[in-house]
């Protein structure tokens, strides 16, 4: 007993195995990227995020506390494609943290490794306030992109902390295996919904719908970032009637007034889907994000039949 205690005390004074271990300070712009960083970083990365999962990631109110978080970060992971353009760039500049400035070693733009849909073919414009000028920035909603992002983070962590490279690689492989198992299950669950057409409020879901075989017939917003107009709402109503669309997917941070009005006119059902980890208290990690939304879709669809 006394020996065990003594060994414990000695262990505290000389934590031999942990003596050389680093603990990288990782900051992510969103909870989704933070969740992926936690999967691969394990106990060798202290991970935090700025935007909360129930917030619209295009519009996040900058707080002084964000600046403090950025000042101590070794690595900053961003979604990119101008998703955070309205709030993150000034914070990065003001942090005066050279490690995480764009182009620095501690700046990781996850869009550089993901498959991006709706990339503009012509010159880039922000016509009518379109907030997706460089392609669709909601790409983390395809599990395949989640895998790619996790791999990129594991590689970056290994580069910054080479002594723990094998640890990060093993964590990534474990995540990859669990993700593949879960994806097989999700695809089975979604099989009965294959090919069905949905309306979504914002254009948040193309990566998700492509992976799981749904079709997006239109949007409640006339353009990404532009609030509904009466004329456009009428078009959506007509289209739902014509195509017999049954579901309207709405992100949690939008007003339900217009979707509910459309539902009332058409008989379609409004479903509040979570685009991010942390959107609901039970969505604590990346796999739970898909578990949640697929459960919701399955229930709504079986309720329709
Ligand atoms: Zn968007």
PDB file of C-alpha atoms and ligand atoms in Angstrom:
ATOM      1  CA  UNK A   1       0.000   0.000   0.000  1.00  0.00           C
ATOM      2  CA  UNK A   2       2.689   2.437   1.101  1.00  0.00           C
ATOM      3  CA  UNK A   3       4.828   1.384  -1.848  1.00  0.00           C
ATOM      4  CA  UNK A   4       1.951   1.999  -4.262  1.00  0.00           C
ATOM      5  CA  UNK A   5       1.393   5.442  -2.805  1.00  0.00           C
ATOM      6  CA  UNK A   6       5.062   6.234  -3.004  1.00  0.00           C
ATOM      7  CA  UNK A   7       5.196   5.086  -6.604  1.00  0.00           C
ATOM      8  CA  UNK A   8       2.211   7.311  -7.306  1.00  0.00           C
ATOM      9  CA  UNK A   9       3.895  10.331  -5.782  1.00  0.00           C
ATOM     10  CA  UNK A  10       7.141   9.655  -7.628  1.00  0.00           C
ATOM     11  CA  UNK A  11       5.062   9.308 -10.791  1.00  0.00           C
ATOM     12  CA  UNK A  12       3.596  12.770 -10.182  1.00  0.00           C
ATOM     13  CA  UNK A  13       6.986  14.353  -9.626  1.00  0.00           C
ATOM     14  CA  UNK A  14       8.624  12.575 -12.540  1.00  0.00           C
ATOM     15  CA  UNK A  15       5.973  11.804 -15.119  1.00  0.00           C
ATOM     16  CA  UNK A  16       8.510   9.812 -17.138  1.00  0.00           C
ATOM     17  CA  UNK A  17       6.304   8.616 -19.971  1.00  0.00           C
ATOM     18  CA  UNK A  18       4.670  12.017 -20.423  1.00  0.00           C
ATOM     19  CA  UNK A  19       7.805  14.087 -19.940  1.00  0.00           C
ATOM     20  CA  UNK A  20       8.450  14.561 -23.636  1.00  0.00           C
ATOM     21  CA  UNK A  21       4.818  14.482 -24.723  1.00  0.00           C
ATOM     22  CA  UNK A  22       3.481  17.610 -26.333  1.00  0.00           C
ATOM     23  CA  UNK A  23      -0.027  18.895 -25.972  1.00  0.00           C
ATOM     24  CA  UNK A  24      -0.787  20.999 -29.031  1.00  0.00           C
ATOM     25  CA  UNK A  25      -3.282  23.797 -28.703  1.00  0.00           C
ATOM     26  CA  UNK A  26      -5.737  23.365 -31.582  1.00  0.00           C
ATOM     27  CA  UNK A  27      -8.427  25.892 -32.426  1.00  0.00           C
ATOM     28  CA  UNK A  28     -11.120  25.148 -35.022  1.00  0.00           C
ATOM     29  CA  UNK A  29     -13.516  27.665 -36.516  1.00  0.00           C
ATOM     30  CA  UNK A  30     -16.481  25.264 -36.131  1.00  0.00           C
ATOM     31  CA  UNK A  31     -17.487  22.421 -33.831  1.00  0.00           C
ATOM     32  CA  UNK A  32     -17.414  19.965 -36.752  1.00  0.00           C
ATOM     33  CA  UNK A  33     -13.734  20.563 -37.396  1.00  0.00           C
ATOM     34  CA  UNK A  34     -13.060  20.502 -33.644  1.00  0.00           C
ATOM     35  CA  UNK A  35     -14.821  17.128 -33.392  1.00  0.00           C
ATOM     36  CA  UNK A  36     -12.630  15.716 -36.164  1.00  0.00           C
ATOM     37  CA  UNK A  37      -9.507  17.167 -34.531  1.00  0.00           C
ATOM     38  CA  UNK A  38     -10.463  15.479 -31.228  1.00  0.00           C
ATOM     39  CA  UNK A  39     -10.877  12.150 -33.005  1.00  0.00           C
ATOM     40  CA  UNK A  40      -7.285  12.185 -34.233  1.00  0.00           C
ATOM     41  CA  UNK A  41      -5.633  14.409 -31.601  1.00  0.00           C
ATOM     42  CA  UNK A  42      -6.722  12.384 -28.590  1.00  0.00           C
ATOM     43  CA  UNK A  43      -4.804  13.274 -25.440  1.00  0.00           C
ATOM     44  CA  UNK A  44      -2.039  15.042 -27.349  1.00  0.00           C
ATOM     45  CA  UNK A  45      -4.211  17.900 -28.561  1.00  0.00           C
ATOM     46  CA  UNK A  46      -6.200  20.429 -26.592  1.00  0.00           C
ATOM     47  CA  UNK A  47      -9.059  21.240 -28.979  1.00  0.00           C
ATOM     48  CA  UNK A  48     -11.524  24.119 -28.852  1.00  0.00           C
ATOM     49  CA  UNK A  49     -13.778  25.838 -31.374  1.00  0.00           C
ATOM     50  CA  UNK A  50     -15.135  29.301 -32.019  1.00  0.00           C
ATOM     51  CA  UNK A  51     -18.580  29.022 -33.653  1.00  0.00           C
ATOM     52  CA  UNK A  52     -21.175  26.918 -31.852  1.00  0.00           C
ATOM     53  CA  UNK A  53     -23.008  24.203 -33.743  1.00  0.00           C
ATOM     54  CA  UNK A  54     -26.407  25.854 -33.335  1.00  0.00           C
ATOM     55  CA  UNK A  55     -25.166  29.091 -34.934  1.00  0.00           C
ATOM     56  CA  UNK A  56     -25.225  29.983 -38.622  1.00  0.00           C
ATOM     57  CA  UNK A  57     -21.531  29.563 -39.492  1.00  0.00           C
ATOM     58  CA  UNK A  58     -21.761  32.361 -42.073  1.00  0.00           C
ATOM     59  CA  UNK A  59     -22.675  34.872 -39.370  1.00  0.00           C
ATOM     60  CA  UNK A  60     -20.959  34.532 -36.017  1.00  0.00           C
ATOM     61  CA  UNK A  61     -20.712  37.424 -33.614  1.00  0.00           C
ATOM     62  CA  UNK A  62     -17.044  38.019 -32.760  1.00  0.00           C
ATOM     63  CA  UNK A  63     -16.346  38.050 -29.020  1.00  0.00           C
ATOM     64  CA  UNK A  64     -13.183  39.082 -27.133  1.00  0.00           C
ATOM     65  CA  UNK A  65     -12.953  35.539 -25.749  1.00  0.00           C
ATOM     66  CA  UNK A  66     -12.341  34.278 -29.326  1.00  0.00           C
ATOM     67  CA  UNK A  67      -9.256  36.465 -29.504  1.00  0.00           C
ATOM     68  CA  UNK A  68      -7.833  34.932 -26.336  1.00  0.00           C
ATOM     69  CA  UNK A  69      -8.380  31.459 -27.745  1.00  0.00           C
ATOM     70  CA  UNK A  70      -6.639  32.369 -31.006  1.00  0.00           C
ATOM     71  CA  UNK A  71      -3.697  33.984 -29.242  1.00  0.00           C
ATOM     72  CA  UNK A  72      -2.574  30.715 -27.682  1.00  0.00           C
ATOM     73  CA  UNK A  73      -3.334  28.401 -30.630  1.00  0.00           C
ATOM     74  CA  UNK A  74      -0.581  26.334 -32.265  1.00  0.00           C
ATOM     75  CA  UNK A  75      -2.937  25.299 -35.038  1.00  0.00           C
ATOM     76  CA  UNK A  76      -6.070  26.897 -36.494  1.00  0.00           C
ATOM     77  CA  UNK A  77      -8.345  24.770 -38.681  1.00  0.00           C
ATOM     78  CA  UNK A  78     -10.858  26.601 -40.877  1.00  0.00           C
ATOM     79  CA  UNK A  79     -13.658  25.562 -43.258  1.00  0.00           C
ATOM     80  CA  UNK A  80     -12.525  28.100 -45.860  1.00  0.00           C
ATOM     81  CA  UNK A  81     -14.296  28.910 -49.171  1.00  0.00           C
ATOM     82  CA  UNK A  82     -15.202  32.231 -47.495  1.00  0.00           C
ATOM     83  CA  UNK A  83     -17.619  30.556 -45.032  1.00  0.00           C
ATOM     84  CA  UNK A  84     -16.021  32.497 -42.161  1.00  0.00           C
ATOM     85  CA  UNK A  85     -15.215  35.647 -44.157  1.00  0.00           C
ATOM     86  CA  UNK A  86     -17.655  37.790 -42.168  1.00  0.00           C
ATOM     87  CA  UNK A  87     -16.075  37.183 -38.776  1.00  0.00           C
ATOM     88  CA  UNK A  88     -12.823  35.204 -38.694  1.00  0.00           C
ATOM     89  CA  UNK A  89     -10.187  37.154 -40.711  1.00  0.00           C
ATOM     90  CA  UNK A  90     -10.177  40.228 -38.403  1.00  0.00           C
ATOM     91  CA  UNK A  91      -9.866  37.961 -35.356  1.00  0.00           C
ATOM     92  CA  UNK A  92      -6.876  36.154 -36.874  1.00  0.00           C
ATOM     93  CA  UNK A  93      -5.182  39.472 -37.637  1.00  0.00           C
ATOM     94  CA  UNK A  94      -5.928  40.928 -34.210  1.00  0.00           C
ATOM     95  CA  UNK A  95      -4.655  37.801 -32.449  1.00  0.00           C
ATOM     96  CA  UNK A  96      -1.133  38.767 -33.679  1.00  0.00           C
ATOM     97  CA  UNK A  97      -0.369  35.065 -33.450  1.00  0.00           C
ATOM     98  CA  UNK A  98       2.142  34.488 -36.261  1.00  0.00           C
ATOM     99  CA  UNK A  99       1.692  30.694 -36.040  1.00  0.00           C
ATOM    100  CA  UNK A 100      -1.912  30.752 -37.316  1.00  0.00           C
ATOM    101  CA  UNK A 101      -1.894  33.480 -39.969  1.00  0.00           C
ATOM    102  CA  UNK A 102      -3.111  32.308 -43.419  1.00  0.00           C
ATOM    103  CA  UNK A 103      -0.191  30.642 -45.160  1.00  0.00           C
ATOM    104  CA  UNK A 104       1.648  29.923 -41.903  1.00  0.00           C
ATOM    105  CA  UNK A 105       2.390  26.357 -40.812  1.00  0.00           C
ATOM    106  CA  UNK A 106      -0.306  26.450 -38.147  1.00  0.00           C
ATOM    107  CA  UNK A 107      -3.132  27.394 -40.533  1.00  0.00           C
ATOM    108  CA  UNK A 108      -5.044  24.488 -42.030  1.00  0.00           C
ATOM    109  CA  UNK A 109      -7.793  25.174 -44.576  1.00  0.00           C
ATOM    110  CA  UNK A 110      -9.851  21.960 -44.581  1.00  0.00           C
ATOM    111  CA  UNK A 111     -11.420  22.798 -47.946  1.00  0.00           C
ATOM    112  CA  UNK A 112      -8.041  22.166 -49.579  1.00  0.00           C
ATOM    113  CA  UNK A 113      -8.426  18.405 -48.977  1.00  0.00           C
ATOM    114  CA  UNK A 114     -12.206  18.019 -49.359  1.00  0.00           C
ATOM    115  CA  UNK A 115     -14.283  17.328 -52.431  1.00  0.00           C
ATOM    116  CA  UNK A 116     -16.026  20.635 -53.138  1.00  0.00           C
ATOM    117  CA  UNK A 117     -19.339  20.819 -54.999  1.00  0.00           C
ATOM    118  CA  UNK A 118     -20.712  23.757 -57.000  1.00  0.00           C
ATOM    119  CA  UNK A 119     -17.309  25.219 -57.772  1.00  0.00           C
ATOM    120  CA  UNK A 120     -17.801  28.270 -60.001  1.00  0.00           C
ATOM    121  CA  UNK A 121     -16.774  27.655 -63.592  1.00  0.00           C
ATOM    122  CA  UNK A 122     -16.650  31.298 -64.633  1.00  0.00           C
ATOM    123  CA  UNK A 123     -15.364  34.408 -62.904  1.00  0.00           C
ATOM    124  CA  UNK A 124     -16.220  34.581 -59.189  1.00  0.00           C
ATOM    125  CA  UNK A 125     -18.899  37.099 -58.257  1.00  0.00           C
ATOM    126  CA  UNK A 126     -20.922  37.747 -55.149  1.00  0.00           C
ATOM    127  CA  UNK A 127     -23.917  38.596 -57.294  1.00  0.00           C
ATOM    128  CA  UNK A 128     -26.983  39.438 -55.207  1.00  0.00           C
ATOM    129  CA  UNK A 129     -25.028  38.722 -52.023  1.00  0.00           C
ATOM    130  CA  UNK A 130     -24.449  35.021 -52.736  1.00  0.00           C
ATOM    131  CA  UNK A 131     -22.411  33.757 -49.769  1.00  0.00           C
ATOM    132  CA  UNK A 132     -21.081  30.701 -51.651  1.00  0.00           C
ATOM    133  CA  UNK A 133     -18.865  32.373 -54.278  1.00  0.00           C
ATOM    134  CA  UNK A 134     -16.077  29.748 -54.265  1.00  0.00           C
ATOM    135  CA  UNK A 135     -18.154  26.557 -54.196  1.00  0.00           C
ATOM    136  CA  UNK A 136     -20.340  25.034 -51.489  1.00  0.00           C
ATOM    137  CA  UNK A 137     -18.674  25.494 -48.080  1.00  0.00           C
ATOM    138  CA  UNK A 138     -20.893  22.980 -46.213  1.00  0.00           C
ATOM    139  CA  UNK A 139     -18.790  20.073 -47.474  1.00  0.00           C
ATOM    140  CA  UNK A 140     -18.186  18.453 -44.039  1.00  0.00           C
ATOM    141  CA  UNK A 141     -21.675  16.896 -44.368  1.00  0.00           C
ATOM    142  CA  UNK A 142     -20.281  14.175 -46.648  1.00  0.00           C
ATOM    143  CA  UNK A 143     -18.672  11.443 -44.476  1.00  0.00           C
ATOM    144  CA  UNK A 144     -16.035  10.950 -47.161  1.00  0.00           C
ATOM    145  CA  UNK A 145     -14.962  14.557 -46.641  1.00  0.00           C
ATOM    146  CA  UNK A 146     -14.964  13.976 -42.882  1.00  0.00           C
ATOM    147  CA  UNK A 147     -12.488  11.169 -43.469  1.00  0.00           C
ATOM    148  CA  UNK A 148     -10.281  13.364 -45.683  1.00  0.00           C
ATOM    149  CA  UNK A 149     -10.309  16.215 -43.163  1.00  0.00           C
ATOM    150  CA  UNK A 150      -9.438  13.871 -40.280  1.00  0.00           C
ATOM    151  CA  UNK A 151      -6.520  12.530 -42.325  1.00  0.00           C
ATOM    152  CA  UNK A 152      -5.264  16.048 -43.072  1.00  0.00           C
ATOM    153  CA  UNK A 153      -5.483  17.021 -39.394  1.00  0.00           C
ATOM    154  CA  UNK A 154      -3.670  13.826 -38.309  1.00  0.00           C
ATOM    155  CA  UNK A 155      -0.904  14.558 -40.842  1.00  0.00           C
ATOM    156  CA  UNK A 156      -0.625  18.173 -39.685  1.00  0.00           C
ATOM    157  CA  UNK A 157      -0.473  17.183 -36.008  1.00  0.00           C
ATOM    158  CA  UNK A 158       2.227  14.608 -36.824  1.00  0.00           C
ATOM    159  CA  UNK A 159       4.202  17.298 -38.641  1.00  0.00           C
ATOM    160  CA  UNK A 160       3.950  19.649 -35.643  1.00  0.00           C
ATOM    161  CA  UNK A 161       4.571  16.951 -33.029  1.00  0.00           C
ATOM    162  CA  UNK A 162       6.680  14.240 -34.766  1.00  0.00           C
ATOM    163  CA  UNK A 163       7.225  12.271 -31.550  1.00  0.00           C
ATOM    164  CA  UNK A 164       3.519  11.478 -31.465  1.00  0.00           C
ATOM    165  CA  UNK A 165       3.171  10.801 -35.201  1.00  0.00           C
ATOM    166  CA  UNK A 166       2.419   7.089 -34.669  1.00  0.00           C
ATOM    167  CA  UNK A 167      -0.211   7.987 -32.085  1.00  0.00           C
ATOM    168  CA  UNK A 168      -2.043  10.372 -34.457  1.00  0.00           C
ATOM    169  CA  UNK A 169      -1.822   7.863 -37.291  1.00  0.00           C
ATOM    170  CA  UNK A 170      -3.290   5.122 -35.110  1.00  0.00           C
ATOM    171  CA  UNK A 171      -6.082   7.447 -33.935  1.00  0.00           C
ATOM    172  CA  UNK A 172      -6.886   8.297 -37.550  1.00  0.00           C
ATOM    173  CA  UNK A 173      -7.007   4.641 -38.584  1.00  0.00           C
ATOM    174  CA  UNK A 174      -9.352   3.866 -35.711  1.00  0.00           C
ATOM    175  CA  UNK A 175     -11.622   6.779 -36.668  1.00  0.00           C
ATOM    176  CA  UNK A 176     -11.569   5.750 -40.319  1.00  0.00           C
ATOM    177  CA  UNK A 177     -12.649   2.213 -39.375  1.00  0.00           C
ATOM    178  CA  UNK A 178     -15.509   3.445 -37.170  1.00  0.00           C
ATOM    179  CA  UNK A 179     -16.601   5.939 -39.827  1.00  0.00           C
ATOM    180  CA  UNK A 180     -16.698   3.253 -42.509  1.00  0.00           C
ATOM    181  CA  UNK A 181     -18.747   0.934 -40.299  1.00  0.00           C
ATOM    182  CA  UNK A 182     -21.160   3.746 -39.477  1.00  0.00           C
ATOM    183  CA  UNK A 183     -21.432   4.813 -43.113  1.00  0.00           C
ATOM    184  CA  UNK A 184     -22.404   1.299 -44.173  1.00  0.00           C
ATOM    185  CA  UNK A 185     -25.199   1.444 -41.586  1.00  0.00           C
ATOM    186  CA  UNK A 186     -26.269   4.967 -42.650  1.00  0.00           C
ATOM    187  CA  UNK A 187     -26.424   4.001 -46.314  1.00  0.00           C
ATOM    188  CA  UNK A 188     -28.623   1.013 -45.415  1.00  0.00           C
ATOM    189  CA  UNK A 189     -30.894   3.246 -43.329  1.00  0.00           C
ATOM    190  CA  UNK A 190     -31.145   5.770 -46.148  1.00  0.00           C
ATOM    191  CA  UNK A 191     -31.730   3.227 -48.929  1.00  0.00           C
ATOM    192  CA  UNK A 192     -35.554   3.499 -48.748  1.00  0.00           C
ATOM    193  CA  UNK A 193     -35.238   7.273 -49.230  1.00  0.00           C
ATOM    194  CA  UNK A 194     -33.031   7.038 -52.298  1.00  0.00           C
ATOM    195  CA  UNK A 195     -34.047   9.449 -55.022  1.00  0.00           C
ATOM    196  CA  UNK A 196     -36.622  11.387 -53.003  1.00  0.00           C
ATOM    197  CA  UNK A 197     -36.701  15.114 -53.604  1.00  0.00           C
ATOM    198  CA  UNK A 198     -36.495  17.658 -50.768  1.00  0.00           C
ATOM    199  CA  UNK A 199     -36.505  21.431 -50.392  1.00  0.00           C
ATOM    200  CA  UNK A 200     -33.876  22.920 -48.067  1.00  0.00           C
ATOM    201  CA  UNK A 201     -33.909  26.377 -46.503  1.00  0.00           C
ATOM    202  CA  UNK A 202     -30.261  27.236 -47.159  1.00  0.00           C
ATOM    203  CA  UNK A 203     -28.018  25.411 -49.617  1.00  0.00           C
ATOM    204  CA  UNK A 204     -26.281  23.548 -46.748  1.00  0.00           C
ATOM    205  CA  UNK A 205     -26.885  19.982 -47.830  1.00  0.00           C
ATOM    206  CA  UNK A 206     -25.542  19.160 -51.320  1.00  0.00           C
ATOM    207  CA  UNK A 207     -22.646  17.064 -49.981  1.00  0.00           C
ATOM    208  CA  UNK A 208     -25.011  15.192 -47.654  1.00  0.00           C
ATOM    209  CA  UNK A 209     -27.721  14.631 -50.260  1.00  0.00           C
ATOM    210  CA  UNK A 210     -25.248  13.523 -52.907  1.00  0.00           C
ATOM    211  CA  UNK A 211     -23.668  10.982 -50.574  1.00  0.00           C
ATOM    212  CA  UNK A 212     -27.000   9.587 -49.401  1.00  0.00           C
ATOM    213  CA  UNK A 213     -28.848   9.725 -52.724  1.00  0.00           C
ATOM    214  CA  UNK A 214     -31.437  12.443 -52.078  1.00  0.00           C
ATOM    215  CA  UNK A 215     -32.250  15.188 -54.578  1.00  0.00           C
ATOM    216  CA  UNK A 216     -32.592  18.866 -53.714  1.00  0.00           C
ATOM    217  CA  UNK A 217     -35.448  20.429 -55.657  1.00  0.00           C
ATOM    218  CA  UNK A 218     -34.944  23.995 -54.467  1.00  0.00           C
ATOM    219  CA  UNK A 219     -34.316  26.370 -51.600  1.00  0.00           C
ATOM    220  CA  UNK A 220     -36.455  28.589 -49.375  1.00  0.00           C
ATOM    221  CA  UNK A 221     -33.776  31.252 -49.814  1.00  0.00           C
ATOM    222  CA  UNK A 222     -33.745  32.791 -53.291  1.00  0.00           C
ATOM    223  CA  UNK A 223     -29.923  32.711 -53.114  1.00  0.00           C
ATOM    224  CA  UNK A 224     -27.590  31.535 -50.331  1.00  0.00           C
ATOM    225  CA  UNK A 225     -27.653  34.261 -47.679  1.00  0.00           C
ATOM    226  CA  UNK A 226     -30.688  36.101 -49.120  1.00  0.00           C
ATOM    227  CA  UNK A 227     -33.872  35.912 -46.989  1.00  0.00           C
ATOM    228  CA  UNK A 228     -37.078  34.545 -48.555  1.00  0.00           C
ATOM    229  CA  UNK A 229     -39.146  36.835 -50.780  1.00  0.00           C
ATOM    230  CA  UNK A 230     -42.889  36.454 -51.483  1.00  0.00           C
ATOM    231  CA  UNK A 231     -42.273  35.867 -55.202  1.00  0.00           C
ATOM    232  CA  UNK A 232     -39.669  33.172 -54.585  1.00  0.00           C
ATOM    233  CA  UNK A 233     -41.795  31.526 -51.885  1.00  0.00           C
ATOM    234  CA  UNK A 234     -44.631  31.240 -54.394  1.00  0.00           C
ATOM    235  CA  UNK A 235     -42.273  29.554 -56.865  1.00  0.00           C
ATOM    236  CA  UNK A 236     -41.239  27.066 -54.168  1.00  0.00           C
ATOM    237  CA  UNK A 237     -44.877  26.321 -53.337  1.00  0.00           C
ATOM    238  CA  UNK A 238     -45.661  25.686 -57.004  1.00  0.00           C
ATOM    239  CA  UNK A 239     -42.664  23.446 -57.383  1.00  0.00           C
ATOM    240  CA  UNK A 240     -43.517  21.391 -54.295  1.00  0.00           C
ATOM    241  CA  UNK A 241     -47.028  20.880 -55.670  1.00  0.00           C
ATOM    242  CA  UNK A 242     -45.779  19.994 -59.146  1.00  0.00           C
ATOM    243  CA  UNK A 243     -43.070  17.557 -57.969  1.00  0.00           C
ATOM    244  CA  UNK A 244     -45.043  16.299 -54.947  1.00  0.00           C
ATOM    245  CA  UNK A 245     -42.130  17.091 -52.617  1.00  0.00           C
ATOM    246  CA  UNK A 246     -42.771  15.888 -49.068  1.00  0.00           C
ATOM    247  CA  UNK A 247     -39.976  17.357 -46.962  1.00  0.00           C
ATOM    248  CA  UNK A 248     -38.614  20.844 -46.236  1.00  0.00           C
ATOM    249  CA  UNK A 249     -35.292  20.675 -44.381  1.00  0.00           C
ATOM    250  CA  UNK A 250     -34.521  23.705 -42.217  1.00  0.00           C
ATOM    251  CA  UNK A 251     -31.306  24.557 -40.375  1.00  0.00           C
ATOM    252  CA  UNK A 252     -31.910  25.338 -36.664  1.00  0.00           C
ATOM    253  CA  UNK A 253     -30.938  29.019 -36.894  1.00  0.00           C
ATOM    254  CA  UNK A 254     -33.587  30.077 -39.435  1.00  0.00           C
ATOM    255  CA  UNK A 255     -37.030  31.484 -38.752  1.00  0.00           C
ATOM    256  CA  UNK A 256     -39.657  28.782 -39.301  1.00  0.00           C
ATOM    257  CA  UNK A 257     -42.298  31.281 -40.448  1.00  0.00           C
ATOM    258  CA  UNK A 258     -41.793  30.860 -44.195  1.00  0.00           C
ATOM    259  CA  UNK A 259     -41.160  27.079 -44.113  1.00  0.00           C
ATOM    260  CA  UNK A 260     -44.299  26.619 -41.989  1.00  0.00           C
ATOM    261  CA  UNK A 261     -46.330  28.766 -44.392  1.00  0.00           C
ATOM    262  CA  UNK A 262     -45.066  26.700 -47.331  1.00  0.00           C
ATOM    263  CA  UNK A 263     -45.893  23.501 -45.448  1.00  0.00           C
ATOM    264  CA  UNK A 264     -49.393  24.726 -44.749  1.00  0.00           C
ATOM    265  CA  UNK A 265     -49.979  25.483 -48.437  1.00  0.00           C
ATOM    266  CA  UNK A 266     -48.567  22.195 -49.713  1.00  0.00           C
ATOM    267  CA  UNK A 267     -48.852  19.508 -47.041  1.00  0.00           C
ATOM    268  CA  UNK A 268     -45.068  19.046 -47.024  1.00  0.00           C
ATOM    269  CA  UNK A 269     -43.458  18.435 -43.642  1.00  0.00           C
ATOM    270  CA  UNK A 270     -40.883  20.755 -42.044  1.00  0.00           C
ATOM    271  CA  UNK A 271     -37.868  18.973 -40.572  1.00  0.00           C
ATOM    272  CA  UNK A 272     -35.249  20.829 -38.519  1.00  0.00           C
ATOM    273  CA  UNK A 273     -31.970  19.151 -39.491  1.00  0.00           C
ATOM    274  CA  UNK A 274     -28.651  19.800 -37.750  1.00  0.00           C
ATOM    275  CA  UNK A 275     -25.803  20.821 -40.027  1.00  0.00           C
ATOM    276  CA  UNK A 276     -23.206  20.786 -37.246  1.00  0.00           C
ATOM    277  CA  UNK A 277     -21.894  18.974 -34.222  1.00  0.00           C
ATOM    278  CA  UNK A 278     -23.309  20.749 -31.158  1.00  0.00           C
ATOM    279  CA  UNK A 279     -26.498  21.715 -33.000  1.00  0.00           C
ATOM    280  CA  UNK A 280     -28.387  19.610 -30.439  1.00  0.00           C
ATOM    281  CA  UNK A 281     -27.035  18.553 -27.033  1.00  0.00           C
ATOM    282  CA  UNK A 282     -26.906  14.862 -28.026  1.00  0.00           C
ATOM    283  CA  UNK A 283     -24.695  15.569 -31.075  1.00  0.00           C
ATOM    284  CA  UNK A 284     -21.314  15.460 -29.369  1.00  0.00           C
ATOM    285  CA  UNK A 285     -19.153  14.060 -32.153  1.00  0.00           C
ATOM    286  CA  UNK A 286     -18.949  13.698 -35.915  1.00  0.00           C
ATOM    287  CA  UNK A 287     -20.619  10.269 -36.086  1.00  0.00           C
ATOM    288  CA  UNK A 288     -23.487  11.405 -33.868  1.00  0.00           C
ATOM    289  CA  UNK A 289     -24.152  14.254 -36.323  1.00  0.00           C
ATOM    290  CA  UNK A 290     -25.103  11.745 -39.019  1.00  0.00           C
ATOM    291  CA  UNK A 291     -26.844   9.405 -36.548  1.00  0.00           C
ATOM    292  CA  UNK A 292     -29.096  12.297 -35.538  1.00  0.00           C
ATOM    293  CA  UNK A 293     -30.029  13.534 -39.007  1.00  0.00           C
ATOM    294  CA  UNK A 294     -30.521  10.085 -40.513  1.00  0.00           C
ATOM    295  CA  UNK A 295     -32.742   9.038 -37.622  1.00  0.00           C
ATOM    296  CA  UNK A 296     -34.812  12.187 -38.209  1.00  0.00           C
ATOM    297  CA  UNK A 297     -35.108  11.613 -41.965  1.00  0.00           C
ATOM    298  CA  UNK A 298     -36.001   7.961 -41.534  1.00  0.00           C
ATOM    299  CA  UNK A 299     -38.719   8.773 -38.998  1.00  0.00           C
ATOM    300  CA  UNK A 300     -40.167  11.561 -41.152  1.00  0.00           C
ATOM    301  CA  UNK A 301     -40.161   9.373 -44.224  1.00  0.00           C
ATOM    302  CA  UNK A 302     -41.798   6.385 -42.548  1.00  0.00           C
ATOM    303  CA  UNK A 303     -44.373   8.767 -41.085  1.00  0.00           C
ATOM    304  CA  UNK A 304     -45.274   9.847 -44.616  1.00  0.00           C
ATOM    305  CA  UNK A 305     -46.087   6.377 -45.859  1.00  0.00           C
TER     306      UNK A 305
HETATM  307 ZN1  LIG B   1     -23.931  28.472 -46.754  1.00  0.00          ZN
END
